[in-house]
Coordinates of C-alpha atoms in Angstrom, one line a residue:
X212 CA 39.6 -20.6 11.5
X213 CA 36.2 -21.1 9.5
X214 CA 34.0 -18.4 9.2
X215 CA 30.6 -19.0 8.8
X216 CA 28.4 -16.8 6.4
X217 CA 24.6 -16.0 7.5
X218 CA 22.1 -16.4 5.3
X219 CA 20.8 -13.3 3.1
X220 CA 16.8 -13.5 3.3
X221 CA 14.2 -11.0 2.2
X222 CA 12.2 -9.4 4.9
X223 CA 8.8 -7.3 4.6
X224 CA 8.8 -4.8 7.0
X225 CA 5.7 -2.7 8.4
X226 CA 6.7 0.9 9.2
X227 CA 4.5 3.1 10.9
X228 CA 5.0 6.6 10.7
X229 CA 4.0 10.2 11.1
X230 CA 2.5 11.6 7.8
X231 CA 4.9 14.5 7.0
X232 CA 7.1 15.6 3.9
X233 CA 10.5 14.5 3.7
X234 CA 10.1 11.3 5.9
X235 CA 10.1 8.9 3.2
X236 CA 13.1 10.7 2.0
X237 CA 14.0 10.3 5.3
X238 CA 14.0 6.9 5.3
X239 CA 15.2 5.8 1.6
X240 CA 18.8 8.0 2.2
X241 CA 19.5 5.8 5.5
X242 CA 19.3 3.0 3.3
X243 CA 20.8 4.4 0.8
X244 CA 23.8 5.8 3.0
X245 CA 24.4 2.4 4.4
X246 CA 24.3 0.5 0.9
X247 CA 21.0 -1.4 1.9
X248 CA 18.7 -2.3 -1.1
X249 CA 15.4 -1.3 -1.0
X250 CA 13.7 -3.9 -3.4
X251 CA 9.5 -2.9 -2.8
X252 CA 7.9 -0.1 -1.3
X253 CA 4.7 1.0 -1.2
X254 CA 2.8 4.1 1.2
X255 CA -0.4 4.8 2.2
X256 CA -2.1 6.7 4.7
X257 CA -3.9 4.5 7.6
X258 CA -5.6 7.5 9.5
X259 CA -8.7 9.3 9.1
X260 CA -7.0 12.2 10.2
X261 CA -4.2 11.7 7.7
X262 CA -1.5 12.0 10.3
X263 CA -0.2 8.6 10.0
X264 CA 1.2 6.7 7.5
X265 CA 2.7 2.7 6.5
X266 CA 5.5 2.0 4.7
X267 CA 5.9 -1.2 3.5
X268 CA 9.8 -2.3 2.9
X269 CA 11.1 -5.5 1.3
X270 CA 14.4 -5.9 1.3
X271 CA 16.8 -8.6 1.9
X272 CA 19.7 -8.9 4.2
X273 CA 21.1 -11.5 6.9
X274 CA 20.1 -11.3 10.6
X275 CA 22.5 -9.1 11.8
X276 CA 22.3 -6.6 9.4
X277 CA 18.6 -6.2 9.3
X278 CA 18.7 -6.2 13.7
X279 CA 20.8 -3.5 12.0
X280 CA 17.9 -2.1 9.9
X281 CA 15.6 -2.3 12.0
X282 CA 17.1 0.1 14.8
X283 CA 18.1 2.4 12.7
X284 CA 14.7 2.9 11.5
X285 CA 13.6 3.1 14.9
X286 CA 15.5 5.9 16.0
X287 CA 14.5 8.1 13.1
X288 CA 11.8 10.5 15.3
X289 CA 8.6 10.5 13.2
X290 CA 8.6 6.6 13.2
X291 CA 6.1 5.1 15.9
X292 CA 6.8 1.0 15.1
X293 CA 8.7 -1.0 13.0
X294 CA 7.6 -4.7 12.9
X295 CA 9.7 -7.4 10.5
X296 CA 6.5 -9.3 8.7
X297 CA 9.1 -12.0 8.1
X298 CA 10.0 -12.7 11.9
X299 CA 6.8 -12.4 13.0
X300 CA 5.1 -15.2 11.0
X301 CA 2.4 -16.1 8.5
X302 CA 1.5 -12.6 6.4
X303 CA -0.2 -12.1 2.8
X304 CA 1.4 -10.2 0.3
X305 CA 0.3 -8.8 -2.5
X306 CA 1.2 -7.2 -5.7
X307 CA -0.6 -5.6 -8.6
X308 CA 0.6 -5.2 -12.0
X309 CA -0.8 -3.6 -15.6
X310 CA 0.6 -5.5 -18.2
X311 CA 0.5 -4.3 -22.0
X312 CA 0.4 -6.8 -24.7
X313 CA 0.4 -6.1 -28.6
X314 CA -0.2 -8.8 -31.3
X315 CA -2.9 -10.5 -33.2
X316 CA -4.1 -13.4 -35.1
X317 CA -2.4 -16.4 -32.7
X318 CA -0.6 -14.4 -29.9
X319 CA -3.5 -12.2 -29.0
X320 CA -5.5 -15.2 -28.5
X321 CA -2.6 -17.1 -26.3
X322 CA -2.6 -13.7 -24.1
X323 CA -5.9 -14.2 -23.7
X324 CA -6.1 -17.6 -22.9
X325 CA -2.9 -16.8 -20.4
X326 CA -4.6 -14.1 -18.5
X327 CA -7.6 -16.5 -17.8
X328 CA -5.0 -19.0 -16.7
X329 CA -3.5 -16.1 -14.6
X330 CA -7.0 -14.7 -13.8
X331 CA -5.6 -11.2 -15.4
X332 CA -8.5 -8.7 -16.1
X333 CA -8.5 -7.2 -19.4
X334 CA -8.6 -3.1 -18.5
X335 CA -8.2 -1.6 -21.6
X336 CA -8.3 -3.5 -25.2
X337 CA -7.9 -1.9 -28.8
X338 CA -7.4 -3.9 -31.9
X339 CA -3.5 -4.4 -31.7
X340 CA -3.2 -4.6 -28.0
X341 CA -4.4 -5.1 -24.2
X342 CA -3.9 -3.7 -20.8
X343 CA -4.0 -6.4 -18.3
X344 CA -4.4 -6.1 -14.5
X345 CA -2.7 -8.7 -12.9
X346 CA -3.1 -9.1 -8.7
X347 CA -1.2 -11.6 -6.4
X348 CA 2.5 -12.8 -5.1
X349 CA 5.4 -11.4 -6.7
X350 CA 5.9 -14.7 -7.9
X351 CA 3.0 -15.0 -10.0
X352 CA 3.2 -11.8 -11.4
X353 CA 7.0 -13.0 -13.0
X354 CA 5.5 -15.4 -14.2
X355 CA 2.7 -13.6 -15.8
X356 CA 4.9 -11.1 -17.3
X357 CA 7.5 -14.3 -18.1
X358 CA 5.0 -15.3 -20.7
X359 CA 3.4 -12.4 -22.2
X360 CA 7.2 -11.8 -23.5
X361 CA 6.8 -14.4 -25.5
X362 CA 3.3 -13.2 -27.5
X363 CA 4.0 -9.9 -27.7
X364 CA 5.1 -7.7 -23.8
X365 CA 4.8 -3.9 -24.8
X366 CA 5.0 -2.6 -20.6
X367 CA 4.7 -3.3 -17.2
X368 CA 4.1 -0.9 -14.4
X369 CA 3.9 -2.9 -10.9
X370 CA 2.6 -1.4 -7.7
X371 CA 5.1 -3.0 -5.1
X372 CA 4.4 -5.3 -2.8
X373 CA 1.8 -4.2 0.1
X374 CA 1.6 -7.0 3.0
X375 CA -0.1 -7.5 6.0
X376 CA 0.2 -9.9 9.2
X377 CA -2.3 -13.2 9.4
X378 CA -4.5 -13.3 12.9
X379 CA -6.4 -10.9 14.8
X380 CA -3.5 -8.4 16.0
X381 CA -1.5 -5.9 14.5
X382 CA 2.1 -6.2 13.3

């Protein structure tokens, strides 16, 4: 008898929630208690009236465990919709990063050449060292921080990734 393994994928998921304390708690133990990897998350308030709230959740599992995810989120009582970005289809994604760099002469000249390349914005600069602001895929921002190891990486603080669906409706 072969046994077929599914696929692990990552998955961005939209959660929509009531704005109260203890509900992203809430939300981080049932992955937690279930061993599920939380590998992004960002919140923000979305009403006026600051009763409402999106979570944004990347994480990666196969089909069945993140059908798996998915309702268990759903049943938690201050959550109003969970939509998988994934599933649904094209969606932009975003990530911003400050990157601090310290060198001179030949390396702080290649990290400012890189962040052009990158189209980083210097934020802060003294004479040993700058504070880059880096926005766009994850991807890019590995990348990014890839090569400022080599002339001279101090830090990296990253935001998470924030996503929304393409189109005129919402996820």
């Amino acid at each position: 008898m072969h046994i077929r393994e599914e696929a692990i994928e990552r998955h961005t998921l939209a959660v929509i929630v009531d704005n109260e304390p203890g509900i992203l708690a809430r939300i981080a133990g049932m992955f937690t208690a279930r061993g599920y990897n939380i590998e992004s998350l960002t919140v923000t308030d979305i009403s006026e009236d600051d009763l409402v709230s999106r979570i944004t959740i990347v994480t990666s599992a196969n089909r069945h465990v993140m059908e798996q995810i998915i309702a268990q989120l759903e049943r938690l009582v201050p959550v109003h919709k969970v939509a998988d970005l994934t599933v649904l289809g094209e969606h932009v994604e975003r990530e911003l990063a400050l990157v601090k760099v310290a060198g001179k002469g030949e390396h702080r000249i290649e990290a400012l050449r890189l962040a052009d390349v990158y189209r980083a914005r210097v934020v802060d600069a003294t004479i040993g060292s700058f504070v880059f602001e880096v926005t766009g895929g994850s991807e890019k921002i590995d990348k990014f921080v890839e090569l400022m190891r080599e002339v001279g990486l101090v830090e990296v603080a990253r935001t998470g990734i924030v996503a929304i669906s393409r189109g005129k409706e919402a996820a």
